[in-house]
Tab-separated table of C-alpha atoms and ligand atoms in Angstrom:
chain	number	residue	atom	x	y	z
A	1	UNK	CA	114.416	60.501	91.377
A	2	UNK	CA	113.253	64.047	92.421
A	3	UNK	CA	115.993	64.548	95.055
A	4	UNK	CA	116.904	62.870	98.437
A	5	UNK	CA	114.767	65.347	100.409
A	6	UNK	CA	111.313	64.096	101.895
A	7	UNK	CA	109.183	65.452	99.395
A	8	UNK	CA	105.284	65.151	98.600
A	9	UNK	CA	103.500	66.428	95.508
A	10	UNK	CA	101.272	69.466	96.377
A	11	UNK	CA	100.423	70.548	92.610
A	12	UNK	CA	101.099	68.190	89.820
A	13	UNK	CA	102.576	69.519	86.495
A	14	UNK	CA	99.225	68.919	84.899
A	15	UNK	CA	97.275	71.066	87.639
A	16	UNK	CA	99.788	73.924	87.213
A	17	UNK	CA	99.469	73.784	83.553
A	18	UNK	CA	95.819	73.742	83.421
A	19	UNK	CA	95.654	76.762	86.195
A	20	UNK	CA	98.103	78.879	84.106
A	21	UNK	CA	95.976	78.270	80.710
A	22	UNK	CA	92.994	79.926	83.142
A	23	UNK	CA	95.017	82.769	84.377
A	24	UNK	CA	96.394	83.359	80.901
A	25	UNK	CA	92.918	83.522	79.392
A	26	UNK	CA	91.713	85.782	82.032
A	27	UNK	CA	94.513	88.306	81.891
A	28	UNK	CA	94.087	88.308	77.950
A	29	UNK	CA	90.415	89.265	78.564
A	30	UNK	CA	91.150	91.789	81.281
A	31	UNK	CA	93.713	93.763	79.414
A	32	UNK	CA	91.723	94.053	76.071
A	33	UNK	CA	93.721	95.923	73.594
A	34	UNK	CA	96.286	97.470	76.005
A	35	UNK	CA	99.714	96.396	75.522
A	36	UNK	CA	101.376	94.943	78.827
A	37	UNK	CA	104.676	94.877	80.383
A	38	UNK	CA	105.267	91.586	82.218
A	39	UNK	CA	107.733	91.715	85.090
A	40	UNK	CA	109.127	88.535	86.486
A	41	UNK	CA	110.461	88.791	89.797
A	42	UNK	CA	113.693	86.606	89.808
A	43	UNK	CA	114.607	83.991	90.270
A	44	UNK	CA	111.565	81.862	91.548
A	45	UNK	CA	109.155	83.021	89.048
A	46	UNK	CA	111.108	82.158	86.079
A	47	UNK	CA	109.116	78.815	85.277
A	48	UNK	CA	105.643	80.341	85.816
A	49	UNK	CA	106.523	83.391	84.101
A	50	UNK	CA	107.763	81.680	80.715
A	51	UNK	CA	104.413	79.367	80.924
A	52	UNK	CA	102.153	82.359	81.613
A	53	UNK	CA	103.314	84.774	78.886
A	54	UNK	CA	102.811	82.112	76.524
A	55	UNK	CA	99.185	81.762	77.735
A	56	UNK	CA	98.685	85.432	77.169
A	57	UNK	CA	97.296	86.181	73.781
A	58	UNK	CA	98.453	89.815	73.657
A	59	UNK	CA	101.370	91.884	72.570
A	60	UNK	CA	103.610	91.639	75.572
A	61	UNK	CA	106.973	93.284	76.784
A	62	UNK	CA	108.991	91.557	79.190
A	63	UNK	CA	111.400	92.741	81.989
A	64	UNK	CA	112.960	91.467	84.949
A	65	UNK	CA	113.926	92.299	88.488
A	66	UNK	CA	115.410	90.473	91.169
A	67	UNK	CA	114.551	90.806	94.944
A	68	UNK	CA	115.945	89.052	97.935
A	69	UNK	CA	114.619	88.572	101.441
A	70	UNK	CA	115.011	84.987	101.993
A	71	UNK	CA	118.611	84.090	101.318
A	72	UNK	CA	119.182	80.620	102.094
A	73	UNK	CA	116.744	80.637	104.904
A	74	UNK	CA	113.258	79.420	105.087
A	75	UNK	CA	112.049	82.527	106.978
A	76	UNK	CA	111.579	85.967	105.493
A	77	UNK	CA	114.204	88.100	106.827
A	78	UNK	CA	111.888	91.167	106.311
A	79	UNK	CA	114.664	93.230	104.604
A	80	UNK	CA	113.843	93.336	100.967
A	81	UNK	CA	116.469	94.367	98.593
A	82	UNK	CA	116.341	94.774	94.841
A	83	UNK	CA	119.330	92.957	93.561
A	84	UNK	CA	118.661	93.588	89.834
A	85	UNK	CA	116.387	96.451	88.674
A	86	UNK	CA	114.309	96.583	85.644
A	87	UNK	CA	115.988	97.431	82.272
A	88	UNK	CA	113.248	99.793	80.752
A	89	UNK	CA	110.924	102.664	82.215
A	90	UNK	CA	107.448	101.599	83.107
A	91	UNK	CA	106.214	105.089	83.436
A	92	UNK	CA	102.702	104.987	81.395
A	93	UNK	CA	102.782	101.277	80.944
A	94	UNK	CA	100.404	98.691	81.963
A	95	UNK	CA	102.706	96.588	84.486
A	96	UNK	CA	101.757	93.202	85.521
A	97	UNK	CA	104.248	91.809	88.208
A	98	UNK	CA	104.651	87.995	88.277
A	99	UNK	CA	105.641	86.383	91.360
A	100	UNK	CA	105.938	82.397	92.132
A	101	UNK	CA	104.607	82.857	95.643
A	102	UNK	CA	103.326	85.465	98.062
A	103	UNK	CA	104.106	84.402	101.632
A	104	UNK	CA	104.346	86.956	104.108
A	105	UNK	CA	103.304	89.704	101.432
A	106	UNK	CA	106.456	91.855	102.562
A	107	UNK	CA	108.015	91.528	99.047
A	108	UNK	CA	105.169	92.319	97.185
A	109	UNK	CA	104.160	95.267	99.535
A	110	UNK	CA	107.681	96.621	98.738
A	111	UNK	CA	107.442	96.159	95.118
A	112	UNK	CA	104.212	97.830	94.905
A	113	UNK	CA	105.378	100.748	96.860
A	114	UNK	CA	108.610	101.172	94.653
A	115	UNK	CA	106.971	100.650	91.244
A	116	UNK	CA	104.220	103.110	92.023
A	117	UNK	CA	106.670	105.977	92.338
A	118	UNK	CA	107.510	105.070	88.426
A	119	UNK	CA	104.242	106.150	87.498
A	120	UNK	CA	102.988	102.937	85.381
A	121	UNK	CA	99.472	103.279	83.902
A	122	UNK	CA	98.299	100.433	85.866
A	123	UNK	CA	99.927	97.972	88.361
A	124	UNK	CA	98.514	94.388	88.839
A	125	UNK	CA	99.802	91.430	90.443
A	126	UNK	CA	100.025	87.832	89.337
A	127	UNK	CA	101.127	84.968	91.786
A	128	UNK	CA	101.288	81.272	91.257
A	129	UNK	CA	100.885	80.648	94.852
A	130	UNK	CA	99.299	82.618	97.647
A	131	UNK	CA	99.851	81.498	101.414
A	132	UNK	CA	96.946	82.516	103.460
A	133	UNK	CA	96.414	83.802	106.085
A	134	UNK	CA	99.039	86.694	105.784
A	135	UNK	CA	100.149	88.806	108.838
A	136	UNK	CA	98.001	91.799	109.681
A	137	UNK	CA	100.436	94.176	107.920
A	138	UNK	CA	100.023	92.816	104.694
A	139	UNK	CA	96.325	91.164	104.853
A	140	UNK	CA	94.896	94.029	102.808
A	141	UNK	CA	97.003	93.171	99.710
A	142	UNK	CA	95.087	93.025	96.751
A	143	UNK	CA	96.048	89.970	94.525
A	144	UNK	CA	94.697	90.471	91.116
A	145	UNK	CA	95.531	87.051	89.821
A	146	UNK	CA	96.190	84.038	92.102
A	147	UNK	CA	96.967	80.664	90.890
A	148	UNK	CA	96.389	78.564	94.083
A	149	UNK	CA	96.101	79.384	97.934
A	150	UNK	CA	97.989	77.326	99.936
A	151	UNK	CA	98.546	76.637	103.672
A	152	UNK	CA	101.791	77.378	105.593
A	153	UNK	CA	104.041	74.760	104.092
A	154	UNK	CA	107.526	74.910	102.806
A	155	UNK	CA	106.969	74.565	99.008
A	156	UNK	CA	109.758	73.974	96.463
A	157	UNK	CA	109.842	72.838	92.661
A	158	UNK	CA	108.686	74.809	89.440
A	159	UNK	CA	110.961	77.580	90.178
A	160	UNK	CA	111.032	77.643	94.016
A	161	UNK	CA	114.161	76.560	95.877
A	162	UNK	CA	115.578	74.921	98.808
A	163	UNK	CA	118.954	76.603	99.355
A	164	UNK	CA	119.303	77.326	95.851
A	165	UNK	CA	118.315	73.785	94.407
A	166	UNK	CA	115.202	71.958	93.368
A	167	UNK	CA	113.938	74.855	91.048
A	168	UNK	CA	113.812	72.486	88.070
A	169	UNK	CA	111.461	69.935	89.682
A	170	UNK	CA	108.479	70.278	87.403
A	171	UNK	CA	105.889	70.041	89.922
A	172	UNK	CA	105.340	71.798	93.425
A	173	UNK	CA	106.283	69.891	96.471
A	174	UNK	CA	106.357	70.375	100.098
A	175	UNK	CA	109.039	69.315	102.538
A	176	UNK	CA	107.841	66.799	104.843
A	177	UNK	CA	109.281	67.796	108.267
A	178	UNK	CA	109.526	64.833	110.302
B	1	PRP	C1	110.529	84.442	97.491
B	1	PRP	C2	109.552	84.723	96.464
B	1	PRP	C3	109.012	85.918	96.726
B	1	PRP	C4	109.262	86.284	98.122
B	1	PRP	C5	107.832	85.987	98.773
B	1	PRP	O1	111.907	85.095	96.964
B	1	PRP	O2	110.060	84.489	95.014
B	1	PRP	O3	109.913	87.075	95.933
B	1	PRP	O4	110.236	85.218	98.734
B	1	PRP	O5	107.977	86.086	100.203
B	1	PRP	P1	107.114	87.193	101.098
B	1	PRP	O6	105.695	87.306	100.688
B	1	PRP	O7	107.325	86.426	102.407
B	1	PRP	O8	107.900	88.408	100.854
B	1	PRP	P2	113.312	84.709	97.377
B	1	PRP	O9	113.840	85.643	98.556
B	1	PRP	O10	113.083	83.295	98.059
B	1	PRP	O11	114.083	84.620	96.080
B	1	PRP	P3	114.330	83.644	94.860
B	1	PRP	O12	112.873	83.964	94.374
B	1	PRP	O13	115.284	84.120	94.049
B	1	PRP	O14	114.149	82.354	95.518
């Protein structure tokens, strides 16, 4: 049993696995011989990140930062905070930011602005899920690698939480609101 919550499967573990292999192959091809620093945005991206880096056939460095904007709420507060910063400098590095979901895009816009000030050689984004449409303020965000485009559902599992729980569900589900 997954949980007592009324959950419906949106993306099965197999579909997620297959898509990650495609993303990994695309990233491997795109970066050529460049070394890559892959940055996981904690906490939601951990499962995706762990599977994605194993699908990239290149030397990679990893680093982690933690951002919070939702707390226990289902809507973004709009106030983004870095609660854990990178351990290493990314100046001159090819950086790939890995997210579980880009919803309003406010977190990613903030991260791009913040990381650009550290002068990486390049800065790209890979997200497992992308909610569309985005608000006008973030509609122009360029997402380099996007696993799945989804509509406006509250999704959990495979790293995404509901009040801190459900991250260990191996597939992506949505909460059925009666
Ligand atoms: C989630 C997700 C992204 C952000 C996306 O993080 O992991 O970082 O929200 O939302 P946005 O596009 O509307 O800004 P959350 O704050 O829930 O933290 P978590 O990853 O630790 O669960």
